[in-house]
Structures are given as structure tokens and as C-alpha cells.
GROMACS .gro file of C-alpha atoms in nm:
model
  381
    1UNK     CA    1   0.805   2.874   6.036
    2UNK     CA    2   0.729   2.578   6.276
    3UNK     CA    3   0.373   2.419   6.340
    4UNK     CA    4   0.268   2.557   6.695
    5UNK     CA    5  -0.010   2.417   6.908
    6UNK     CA    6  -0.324   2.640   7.033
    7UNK     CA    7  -0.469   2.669   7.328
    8UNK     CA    8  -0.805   2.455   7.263
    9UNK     CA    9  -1.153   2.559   7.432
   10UNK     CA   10  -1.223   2.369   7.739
   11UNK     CA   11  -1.526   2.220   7.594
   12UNK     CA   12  -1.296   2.055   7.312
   13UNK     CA   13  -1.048   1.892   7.556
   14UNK     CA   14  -1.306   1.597   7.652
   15UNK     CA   15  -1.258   1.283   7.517
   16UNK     CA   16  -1.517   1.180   7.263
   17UNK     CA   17  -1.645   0.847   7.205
   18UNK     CA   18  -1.592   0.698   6.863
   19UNK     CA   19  -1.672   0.344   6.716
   20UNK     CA   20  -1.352   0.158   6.617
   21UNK     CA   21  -1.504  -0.049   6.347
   22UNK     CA   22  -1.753  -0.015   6.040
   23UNK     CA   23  -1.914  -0.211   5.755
   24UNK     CA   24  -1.743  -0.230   5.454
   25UNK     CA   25  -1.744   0.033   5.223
   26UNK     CA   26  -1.962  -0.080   4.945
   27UNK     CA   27  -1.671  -0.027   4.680
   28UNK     CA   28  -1.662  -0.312   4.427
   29UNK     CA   29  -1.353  -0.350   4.215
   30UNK     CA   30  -1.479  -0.220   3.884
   31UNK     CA   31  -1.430   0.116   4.065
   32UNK     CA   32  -1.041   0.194   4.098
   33UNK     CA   33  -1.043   0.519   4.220
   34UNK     CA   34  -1.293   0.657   4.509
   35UNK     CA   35  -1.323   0.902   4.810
   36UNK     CA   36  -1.590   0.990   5.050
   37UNK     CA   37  -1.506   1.294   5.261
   38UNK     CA   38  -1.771   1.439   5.524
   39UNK     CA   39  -1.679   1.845   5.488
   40UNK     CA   40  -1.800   1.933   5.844
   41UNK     CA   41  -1.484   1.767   5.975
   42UNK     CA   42  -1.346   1.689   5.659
   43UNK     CA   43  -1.306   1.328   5.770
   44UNK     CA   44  -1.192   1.112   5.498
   45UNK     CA   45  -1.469   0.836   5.528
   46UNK     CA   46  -1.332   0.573   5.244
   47UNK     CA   47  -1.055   0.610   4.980
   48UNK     CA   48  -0.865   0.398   4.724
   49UNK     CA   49  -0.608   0.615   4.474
   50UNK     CA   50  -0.712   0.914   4.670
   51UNK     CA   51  -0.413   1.085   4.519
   52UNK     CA   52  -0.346   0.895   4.162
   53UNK     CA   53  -0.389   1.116   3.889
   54UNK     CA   54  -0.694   1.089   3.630
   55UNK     CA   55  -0.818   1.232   3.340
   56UNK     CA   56  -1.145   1.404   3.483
   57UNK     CA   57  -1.361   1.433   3.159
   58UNK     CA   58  -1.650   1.666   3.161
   59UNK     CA   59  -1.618   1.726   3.585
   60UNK     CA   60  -1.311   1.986   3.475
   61UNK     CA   61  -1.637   2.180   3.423
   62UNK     CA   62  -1.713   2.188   3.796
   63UNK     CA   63  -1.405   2.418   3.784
   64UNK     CA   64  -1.529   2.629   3.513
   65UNK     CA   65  -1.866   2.666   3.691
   66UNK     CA   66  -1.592   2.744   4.024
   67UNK     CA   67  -1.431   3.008   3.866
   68UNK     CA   68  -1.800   3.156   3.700
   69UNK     CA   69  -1.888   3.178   4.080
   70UNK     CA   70  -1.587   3.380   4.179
   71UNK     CA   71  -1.634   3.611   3.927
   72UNK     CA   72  -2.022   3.639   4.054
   73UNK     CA   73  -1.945   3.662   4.402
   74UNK     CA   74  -1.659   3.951   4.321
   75UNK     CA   75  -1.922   4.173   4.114
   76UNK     CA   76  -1.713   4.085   3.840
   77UNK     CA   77  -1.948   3.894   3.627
   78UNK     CA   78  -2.370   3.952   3.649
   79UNK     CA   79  -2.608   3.697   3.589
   80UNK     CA   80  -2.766   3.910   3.323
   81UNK     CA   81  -2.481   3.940   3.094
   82UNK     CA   82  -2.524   3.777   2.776
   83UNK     CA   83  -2.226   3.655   2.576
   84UNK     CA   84  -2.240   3.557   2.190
   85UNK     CA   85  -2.167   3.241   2.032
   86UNK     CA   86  -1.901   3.404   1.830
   87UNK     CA   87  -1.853   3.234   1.451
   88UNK     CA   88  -1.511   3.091   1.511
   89UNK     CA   89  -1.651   2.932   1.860
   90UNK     CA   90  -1.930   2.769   1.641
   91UNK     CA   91  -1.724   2.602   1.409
   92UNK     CA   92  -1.538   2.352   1.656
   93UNK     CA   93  -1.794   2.323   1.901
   94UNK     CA   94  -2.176   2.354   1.700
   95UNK     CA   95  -2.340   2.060   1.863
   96UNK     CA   96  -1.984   1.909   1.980
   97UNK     CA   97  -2.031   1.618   2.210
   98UNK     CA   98  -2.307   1.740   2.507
   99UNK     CA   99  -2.465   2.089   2.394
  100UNK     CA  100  -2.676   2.360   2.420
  101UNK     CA  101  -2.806   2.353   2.063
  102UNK     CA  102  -2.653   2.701   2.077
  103UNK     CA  103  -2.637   2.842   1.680
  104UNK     CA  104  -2.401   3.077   1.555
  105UNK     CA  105  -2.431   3.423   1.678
  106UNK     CA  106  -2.680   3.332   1.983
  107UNK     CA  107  -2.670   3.531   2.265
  108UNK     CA  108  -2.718   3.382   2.605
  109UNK     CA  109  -2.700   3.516   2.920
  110UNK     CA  110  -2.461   3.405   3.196
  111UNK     CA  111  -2.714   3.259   3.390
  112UNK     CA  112  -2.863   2.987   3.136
  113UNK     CA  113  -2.501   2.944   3.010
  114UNK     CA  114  -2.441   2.838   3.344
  115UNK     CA  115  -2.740   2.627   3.394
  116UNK     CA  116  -2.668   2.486   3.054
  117UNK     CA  117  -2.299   2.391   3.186
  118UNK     CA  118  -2.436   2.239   3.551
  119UNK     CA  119  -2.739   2.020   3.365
  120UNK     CA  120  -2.679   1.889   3.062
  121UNK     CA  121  -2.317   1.966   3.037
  122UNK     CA  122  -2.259   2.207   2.755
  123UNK     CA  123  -1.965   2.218   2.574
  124UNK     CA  124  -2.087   2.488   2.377
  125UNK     CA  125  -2.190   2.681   2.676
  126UNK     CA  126  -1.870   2.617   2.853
  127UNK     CA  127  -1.657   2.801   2.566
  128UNK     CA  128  -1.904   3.066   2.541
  129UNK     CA  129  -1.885   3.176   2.907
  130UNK     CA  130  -1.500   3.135   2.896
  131UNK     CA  131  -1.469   3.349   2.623
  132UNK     CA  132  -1.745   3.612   2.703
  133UNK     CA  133  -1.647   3.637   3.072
  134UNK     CA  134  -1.270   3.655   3.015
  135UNK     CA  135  -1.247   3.759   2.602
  136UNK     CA  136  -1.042   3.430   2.532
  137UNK     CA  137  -1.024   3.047   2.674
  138UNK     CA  138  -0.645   3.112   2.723
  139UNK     CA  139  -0.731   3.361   2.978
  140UNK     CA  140  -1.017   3.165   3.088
  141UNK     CA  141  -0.797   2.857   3.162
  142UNK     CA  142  -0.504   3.118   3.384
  143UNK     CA  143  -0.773   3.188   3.591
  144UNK     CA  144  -0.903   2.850   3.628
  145UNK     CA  145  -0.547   2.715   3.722
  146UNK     CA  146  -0.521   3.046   3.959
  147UNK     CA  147  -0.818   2.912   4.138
  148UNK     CA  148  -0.697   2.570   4.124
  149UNK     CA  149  -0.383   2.691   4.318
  150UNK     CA  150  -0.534   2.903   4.532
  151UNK     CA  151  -0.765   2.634   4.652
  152UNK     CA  152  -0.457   2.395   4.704
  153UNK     CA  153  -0.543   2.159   4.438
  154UNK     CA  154  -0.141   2.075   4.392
  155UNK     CA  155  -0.184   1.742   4.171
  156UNK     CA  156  -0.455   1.942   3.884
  157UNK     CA  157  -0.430   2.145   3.585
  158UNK     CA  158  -0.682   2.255   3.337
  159UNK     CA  159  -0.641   2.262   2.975
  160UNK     CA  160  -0.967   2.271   2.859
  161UNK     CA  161  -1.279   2.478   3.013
  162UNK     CA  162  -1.522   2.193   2.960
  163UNK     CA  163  -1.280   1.875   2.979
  164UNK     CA  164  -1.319   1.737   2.600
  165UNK     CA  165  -0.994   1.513   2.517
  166UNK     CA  166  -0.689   1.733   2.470
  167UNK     CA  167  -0.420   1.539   2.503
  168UNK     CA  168  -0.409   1.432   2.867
  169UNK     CA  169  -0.337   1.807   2.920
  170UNK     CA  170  -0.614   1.847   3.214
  171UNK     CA  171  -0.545   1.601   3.495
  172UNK     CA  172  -0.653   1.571   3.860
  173UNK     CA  173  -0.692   1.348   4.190
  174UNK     CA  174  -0.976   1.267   4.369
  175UNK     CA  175  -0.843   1.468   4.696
  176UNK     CA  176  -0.825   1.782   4.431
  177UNK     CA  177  -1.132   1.749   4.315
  178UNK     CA  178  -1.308   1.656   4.663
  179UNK     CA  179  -1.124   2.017   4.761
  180UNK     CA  180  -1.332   2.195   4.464
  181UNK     CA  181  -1.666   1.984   4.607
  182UNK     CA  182  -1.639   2.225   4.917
  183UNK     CA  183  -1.529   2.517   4.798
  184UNK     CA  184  -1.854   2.512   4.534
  185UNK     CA  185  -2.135   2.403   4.831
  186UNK     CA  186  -1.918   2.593   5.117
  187UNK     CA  187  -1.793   2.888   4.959
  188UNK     CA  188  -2.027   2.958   4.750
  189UNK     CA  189  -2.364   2.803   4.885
  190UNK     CA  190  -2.647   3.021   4.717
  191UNK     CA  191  -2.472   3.025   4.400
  192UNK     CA  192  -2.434   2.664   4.440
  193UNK     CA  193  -2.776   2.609   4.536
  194UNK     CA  194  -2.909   2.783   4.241
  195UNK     CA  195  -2.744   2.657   3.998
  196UNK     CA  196  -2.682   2.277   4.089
  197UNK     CA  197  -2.928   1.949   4.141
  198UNK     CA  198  -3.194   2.025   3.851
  199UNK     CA  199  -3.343   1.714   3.698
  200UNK     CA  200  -3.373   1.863   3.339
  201UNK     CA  201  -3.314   2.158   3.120
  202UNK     CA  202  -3.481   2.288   2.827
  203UNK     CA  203  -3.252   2.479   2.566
  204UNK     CA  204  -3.306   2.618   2.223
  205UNK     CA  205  -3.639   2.411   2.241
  206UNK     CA  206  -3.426   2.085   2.300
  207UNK     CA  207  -3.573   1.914   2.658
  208UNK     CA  208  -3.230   1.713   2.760
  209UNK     CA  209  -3.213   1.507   3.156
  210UNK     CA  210  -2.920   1.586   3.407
  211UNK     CA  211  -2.710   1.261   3.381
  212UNK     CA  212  -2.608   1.293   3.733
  213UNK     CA  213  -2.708   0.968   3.934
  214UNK     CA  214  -2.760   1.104   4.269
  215UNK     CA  215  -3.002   1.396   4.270
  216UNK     CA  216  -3.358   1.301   4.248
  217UNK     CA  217  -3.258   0.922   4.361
  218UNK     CA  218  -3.091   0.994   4.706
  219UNK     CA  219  -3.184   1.146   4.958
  220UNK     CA  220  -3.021   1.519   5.054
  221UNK     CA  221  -2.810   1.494   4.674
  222UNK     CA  222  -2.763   1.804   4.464
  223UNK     CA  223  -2.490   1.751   4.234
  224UNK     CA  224  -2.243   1.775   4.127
  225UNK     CA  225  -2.068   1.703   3.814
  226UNK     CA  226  -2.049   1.360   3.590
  227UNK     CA  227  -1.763   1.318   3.308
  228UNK     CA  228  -1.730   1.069   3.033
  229UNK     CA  229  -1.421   0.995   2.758
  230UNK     CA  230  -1.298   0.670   2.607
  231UNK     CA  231  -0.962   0.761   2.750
  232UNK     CA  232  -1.147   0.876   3.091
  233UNK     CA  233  -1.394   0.622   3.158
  234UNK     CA  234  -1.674   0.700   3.393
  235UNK     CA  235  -1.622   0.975   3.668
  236UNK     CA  236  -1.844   1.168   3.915
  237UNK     CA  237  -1.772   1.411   4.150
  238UNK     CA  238  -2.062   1.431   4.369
  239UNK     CA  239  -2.228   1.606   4.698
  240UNK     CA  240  -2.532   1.547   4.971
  241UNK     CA  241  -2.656   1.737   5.250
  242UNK     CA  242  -2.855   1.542   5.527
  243UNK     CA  243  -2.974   1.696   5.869
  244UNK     CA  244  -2.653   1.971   5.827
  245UNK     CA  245  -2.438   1.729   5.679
  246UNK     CA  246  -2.269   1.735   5.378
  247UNK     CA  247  -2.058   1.473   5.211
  248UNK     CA  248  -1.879   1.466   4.904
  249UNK     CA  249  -1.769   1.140   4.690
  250UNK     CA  250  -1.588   1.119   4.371
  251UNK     CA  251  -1.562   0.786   4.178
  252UNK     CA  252  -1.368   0.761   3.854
  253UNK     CA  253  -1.187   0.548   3.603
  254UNK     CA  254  -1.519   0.296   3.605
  255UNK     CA  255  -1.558   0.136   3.293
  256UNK     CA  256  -1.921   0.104   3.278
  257UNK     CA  257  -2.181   0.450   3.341
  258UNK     CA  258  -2.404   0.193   3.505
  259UNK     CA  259  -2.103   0.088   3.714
  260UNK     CA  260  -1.984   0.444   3.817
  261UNK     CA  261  -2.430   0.514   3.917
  262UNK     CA  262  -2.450   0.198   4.117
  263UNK     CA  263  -2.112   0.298   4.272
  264UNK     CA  264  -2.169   0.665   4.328
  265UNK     CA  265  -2.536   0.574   4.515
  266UNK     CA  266  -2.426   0.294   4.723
  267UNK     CA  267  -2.132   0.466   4.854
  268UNK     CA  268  -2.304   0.793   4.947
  269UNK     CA  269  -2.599   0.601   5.168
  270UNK     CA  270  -2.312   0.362   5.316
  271UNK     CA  271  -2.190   0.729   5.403
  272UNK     CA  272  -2.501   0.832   5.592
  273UNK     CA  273  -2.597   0.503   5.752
  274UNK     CA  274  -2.333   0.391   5.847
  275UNK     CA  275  -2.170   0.681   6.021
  276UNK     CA  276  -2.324   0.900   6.264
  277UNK     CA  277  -2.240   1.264   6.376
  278UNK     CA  278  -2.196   1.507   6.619
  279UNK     CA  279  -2.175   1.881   6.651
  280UNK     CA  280  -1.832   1.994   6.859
  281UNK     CA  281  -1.846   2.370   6.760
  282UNK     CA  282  -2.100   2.606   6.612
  283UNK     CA  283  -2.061   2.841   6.343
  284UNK     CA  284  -1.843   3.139   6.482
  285UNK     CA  285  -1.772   2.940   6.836
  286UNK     CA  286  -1.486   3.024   7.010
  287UNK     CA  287  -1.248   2.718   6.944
  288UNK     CA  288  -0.914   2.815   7.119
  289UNK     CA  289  -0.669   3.101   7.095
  290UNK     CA  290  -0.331   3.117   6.892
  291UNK     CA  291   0.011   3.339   6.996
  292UNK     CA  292   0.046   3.679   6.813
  293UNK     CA  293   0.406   3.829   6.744
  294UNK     CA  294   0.422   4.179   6.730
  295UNK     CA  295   0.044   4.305   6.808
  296UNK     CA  296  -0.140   4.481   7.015
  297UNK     CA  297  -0.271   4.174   7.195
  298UNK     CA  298  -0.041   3.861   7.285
  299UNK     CA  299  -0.312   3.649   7.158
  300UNK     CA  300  -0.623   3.622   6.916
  301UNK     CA  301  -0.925   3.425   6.990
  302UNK     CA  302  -0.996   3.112   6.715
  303UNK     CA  303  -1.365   3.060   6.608
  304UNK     CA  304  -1.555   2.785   6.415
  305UNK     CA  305  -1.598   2.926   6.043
  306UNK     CA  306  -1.894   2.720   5.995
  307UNK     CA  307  -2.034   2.448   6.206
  308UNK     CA  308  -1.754   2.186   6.303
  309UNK     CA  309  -1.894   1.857   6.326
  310UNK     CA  310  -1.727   1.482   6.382
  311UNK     CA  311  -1.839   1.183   6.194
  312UNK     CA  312  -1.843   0.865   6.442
  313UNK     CA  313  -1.912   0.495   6.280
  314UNK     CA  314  -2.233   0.351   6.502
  315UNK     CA  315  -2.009   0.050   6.706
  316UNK     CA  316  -1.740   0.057   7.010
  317UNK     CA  317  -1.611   0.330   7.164
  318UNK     CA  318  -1.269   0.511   7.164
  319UNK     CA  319  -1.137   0.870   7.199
  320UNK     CA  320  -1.078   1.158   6.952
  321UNK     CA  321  -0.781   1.392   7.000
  322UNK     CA  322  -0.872   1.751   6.911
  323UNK     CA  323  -0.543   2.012   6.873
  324UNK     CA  324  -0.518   2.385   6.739
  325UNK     CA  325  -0.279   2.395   6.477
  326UNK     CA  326  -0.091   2.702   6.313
  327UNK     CA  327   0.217   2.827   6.163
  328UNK     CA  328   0.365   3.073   6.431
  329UNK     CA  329   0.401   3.299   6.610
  330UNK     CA  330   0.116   3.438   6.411
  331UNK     CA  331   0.228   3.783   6.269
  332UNK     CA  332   0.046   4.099   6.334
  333UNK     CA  333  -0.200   4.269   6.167
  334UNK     CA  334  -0.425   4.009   6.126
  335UNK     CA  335  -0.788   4.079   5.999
  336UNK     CA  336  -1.095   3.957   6.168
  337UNK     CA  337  -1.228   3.630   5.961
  338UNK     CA  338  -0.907   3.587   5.838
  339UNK     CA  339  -0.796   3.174   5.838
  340UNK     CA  340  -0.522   3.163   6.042
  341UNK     CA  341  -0.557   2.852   6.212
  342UNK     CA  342  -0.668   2.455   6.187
  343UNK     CA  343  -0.857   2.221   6.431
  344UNK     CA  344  -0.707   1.909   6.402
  345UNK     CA  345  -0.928   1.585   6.447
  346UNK     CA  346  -0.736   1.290   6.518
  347UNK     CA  347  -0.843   0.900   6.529
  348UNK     CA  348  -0.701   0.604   6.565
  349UNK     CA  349  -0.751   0.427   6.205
  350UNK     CA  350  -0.879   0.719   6.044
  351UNK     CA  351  -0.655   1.048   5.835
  352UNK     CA  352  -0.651   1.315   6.056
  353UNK     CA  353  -0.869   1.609   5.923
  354UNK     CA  354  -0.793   1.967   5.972
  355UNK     CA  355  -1.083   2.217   5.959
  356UNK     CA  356  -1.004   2.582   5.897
  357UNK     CA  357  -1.025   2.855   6.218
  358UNK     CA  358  -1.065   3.219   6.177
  359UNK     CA  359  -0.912   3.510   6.346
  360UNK     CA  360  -1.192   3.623   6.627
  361UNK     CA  361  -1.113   4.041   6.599
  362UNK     CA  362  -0.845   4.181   6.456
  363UNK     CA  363  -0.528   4.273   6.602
  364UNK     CA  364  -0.326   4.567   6.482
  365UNK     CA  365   0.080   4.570   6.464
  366UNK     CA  366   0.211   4.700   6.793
  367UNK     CA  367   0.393   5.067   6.791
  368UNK     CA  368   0.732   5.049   6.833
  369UNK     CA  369   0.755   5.073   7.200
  370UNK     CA  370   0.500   4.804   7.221
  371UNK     CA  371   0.732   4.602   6.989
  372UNK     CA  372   1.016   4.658   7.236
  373UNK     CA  373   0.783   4.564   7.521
  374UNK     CA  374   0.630   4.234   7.322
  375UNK     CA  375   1.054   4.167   7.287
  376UNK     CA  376   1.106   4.195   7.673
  377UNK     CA  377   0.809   4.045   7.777
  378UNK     CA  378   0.903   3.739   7.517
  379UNK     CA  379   1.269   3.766   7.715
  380UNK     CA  380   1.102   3.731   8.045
  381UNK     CA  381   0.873   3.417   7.972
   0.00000   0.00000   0.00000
């Protein structure tokens, strides 16, 4: 199958003006890996070793708290459940590293294991949701690599539900992990909202602070996830939501936690300030159309899954190429909502982003005369 180009909405066909330069990112060299994406365009604002691999520490747990959602959102996991801190658990994990304070034999529902996993970073809780909500961490960890390749997080794999050392086993990249950023805060907002930016917890009568260094100290943060080894150094994947914005960073590999905070803070305001945005599209806007093969309509209408927006540095001026983007023909049936399609966002300077498009109404396969017609018609043009 070959890339074709969409028909874009007339609207989108303007030329937009955007700055050509920025201030410097304020990066320092202590950090040596880093990437600021803004999700409503998914403009990569700043990276360095986007795409080296890293061991991510206690973040693989934003995956584990990924997969806990899917399970939520599928009805195949209740907040109410309560899972035990089986015997075996306790005795590599009792009070392991970060924790719980969960004893031997505790039951705890799904909901404070989670909370416990999100703000203070249990590994104790971590094990005891994996095994509870999938009866062993082997099966825990096939479905967290599942969702890892489903999300298209090619250069990660988990080998450990809450990211203690296990050999350099569990691996990512900042790009991966920026991916599992918006599929927690996109995908699964409420979820995300409820369980993500709290300050403190208080477990087992043990009052513990979140360690993360931008909610409560930026404006807009809510998470997401920090990580700390020897072999790991300092890493944070991390997310903010201004006026309908949302960016995500990730900084990692920084020797010092004071480093990584500094880092993390300055990067996400530099983020904010220093580039501005505008709305092209509106959740469920039409954005162009896309050829169907085979269907009862020659073409589907594309539409804005959520609101598309495009970041713009505040300087000069220059223009933005917008294109629809899809593998195709597109093959009939296709379900309404389903992602069949990209807007592309192109600038001089800057990656290209692609934002997902979604299928307008459906459009059944064609009956076999209409197949035969579709054929002559395709003949004729």
C-alpha cells in the first residue's frame, strides 16, 4: 500500500503564519536526553536523543498505571476490587524501595493501589495490582508489552511492572514514552484526571509527598511519572495543560534529582512562553475526505478527533503546509470513528507532526454489482 494524499478542507489550505526563530531551549548539558512535544499537533517543540534508548526506572510504572486504565475503561477491572498482598509477593517486595507500607495479607482495592502507584510510587502496590488484575506479573508484563505495541512504542519493552533494576531488561526512548504521555491524558482523560497530580498520599497511616517536580509548582502540571536507579539516573516523564493545551516533556539520564527538577520546570514554561498557539480544527470538524475502494460511497469524510491545534514560536512569519495523509485506497467497511487517516503539519525547521483523523460515517462494502460498477467507474477516471 502507497501513502495517498486527501482532499484537505478549504479552510486548511491557507497559509498560516509561523515565527522562524525561538529562544533557546533552556536545556543545560547535565541533561542528555530530552523532548517536549505539544499533543494538539503533536509538534516536537525541543529534542536531544529523542530516540536513544534508556533505562526508564520507576516511569515503566506509567505503563502499568496505562494498562490498569485499559482494563478500567473495558469493564474489565472495577475500582472496587480489592487484591491481596499475597505471602510470596511480601517477601521480595515488603517495604522494597518506594512503598505502600502494605503488610502481608492486606487487601487493597484497585483504586488506592492505583493511587498508591501514581503518588508515591509503590512497588508494592505495583506487584499487587499486576498480580490481582491479571493472576501473575508474567501475564501482567504480555499485556503491558501488548499495549506497548499497540500504541507504537517500537524501541520499549517491559520487564518489570514497576521498573526496579532487572537487568537492563525494560528499556525505552523518550519518543516511546512521550507516545504513552498522550495516550494516558488523551485516551484516557477522567481516569487520568483522577488518578494523577496529587501532592501527597496517606497509606497504612504512613503520610509520604509525590516526588514529581511539576505539579503544585507550575502552572497547568498534573503529572506524570518520576524514576530513579543508580544505573538509570534521574528521569521524568511529565504533562501540562494550559488554556486547552497540553504538552508533554520527558528528561532522563540526569545525574542529579535536583538537576532533572530544575530541568523538567524550566523546559515546560520555555514551552508555554515561548510558543504560542492556534486552533485549525475543532473536535469532530470536518478536515478533508479520503478515497474508498470497494464501498458504497467513493469517499468518506475526515474529522478532527479532538481539537487540532498548531504551536507557532512568537517572532517572524512563514507558512505551514497542511496535507491529508493515508494508506490507500482505503478499504471498505470502515466504521464511523475509526482512524483511518493523518493531518500532516509541515514547517520549515521543525519534524513534521501527524495528528490522527477519523472516519466521518461509516461506509459499508459495496454488493457485487456495485463492486463491478466501483471497477468501471475506476476504468473510466
Amino acid at each position: 500500500m502507497k501513502a495517498f494524499f486527501g482532499k484537505l478542507a478549504a479552510m486548511a489550505a491557507l497559509a498560516l503564519a509561523v515565527p522562524a526563530t525561538a529562544s533557546p531551549a533552556p536545556v543545560p548539558d547535565t541533561v542528555p536526553i530530552a523532548m517536549l512535544v505539544d499533543l494538539s499537533s503533536g509538534q516536537v517543540l525541543f529534542a536531544r536523543n529523542a530516540d536513544r534508548r534508556f533505562v526508564p526506572a520507576s516511569i515503566t510504572k506509567a505503563m502499568t498505571v496505562y494498562t490498569a486504565f485499559d482494563l478500567l475503561a473495558r469493564g474489565k477491572l472495577q475500582p472496587e476490587q480489592s487484591f491481596t498482598f499475597s505471602e510470596t509477593a511480601a517477601e521480595e517486595w515488603r517495604r522494597t524501595g518506594s512503598t505502600m507500607f502494605l503488610e502481608p495479607g492486606d487487601e487493597t482495592t484497585v483504586r488506592n493501589l492505583l493511587l498508591g502507584v501514581t503518588t508515591v510510587s509503590a512497588n508494592d502496590g505495583a506487584i499487587v495490582l499486576a498480580e490481582g488484575a491479571a493472576g501473575s506479573v508474567a501475564r501482567w508484563l504480555e499485556l503491558m508489552n501488548a499495549n506497548a505495541r499497540r500504541l507504537g512504542m517500537t524501541q520499549s519493552h517491559f520487564g518489570t511492572p514497576n521498573g526496579f533494576p532487572d537487568g537492563a531488561r525494560t528499556f525505552t526512548t523518550a519518543r516511546d514514552l512521550v507516545t504513552l504521555g498522550r495516550a494516558l491524558t488523551l485516551e484516557h482523560a477522567e481516569l487520568y484526571q483522577s488518578y494523577f497530580g496529587r501532592r501527597g498520599l496517606v497509606t497504612n497511616g504512613f503520610a509520604q509527598s509525590n516526588h514529581d517536580p511539576l505539579t503544585g509548582r507550575v502552572a497547568g502540571a498534573d503529572g506524570i511519572k518520576t524514576g530513579f536507579t543508580r544505573q538509570a539516573g534521574n528521569g521524568f516523564l511529565g504533562s501540562a495543560e494550559r488554556d486547552g493545551r497540553r504538552l508533554v516533556l520527558v528528561v532522563a539520564g540526569v545525574a542529579e534529582q535536583d538537576d532533572r527538577d530544575d530541568a523538567a520546570r524550566a523546559l515546560m514554561e520555555w514551552g508555554f512562553a515561548t510558543f504560542t498557539s492556534r486552533q485549525l480544527f475543532g473536535k469532530g470538524a470536518t478536515v478533508g475526505e479520503a478515497q474508498v475502494q470497494d464501498g458504497t460511497s467513493d469517499t468518506v469524510k475526515l474529522v478532527a478527533a479532538s481539537p487540532i491545534r498548531f504551536a507557532m514560536p512568537r517572532a517572524t512569519d512563514r507558512p505551514v503546509k497542511l496535507s491529508v495523509r493515508y494508506e490507500g485506497p482505503l478499504r471498505a467497511p470502515i466504521a464511523a470513528g475509526e482512524a483511518v487517516a493523518e493531518l500532516q503539519i509541515s514547517v520549515e525547521g521543525m519534524e513534521p507532526s501527524l495528528v490522527p483523523l477519523l472516519a466521518a460515517e461509516p461506509v459499508e462494502r459495496a454488493g457485487f454489482l456495485g463492486r463491478i460498477a466501483n471497477a468501471l467507474k475506476g476504468l473510466l477516471s
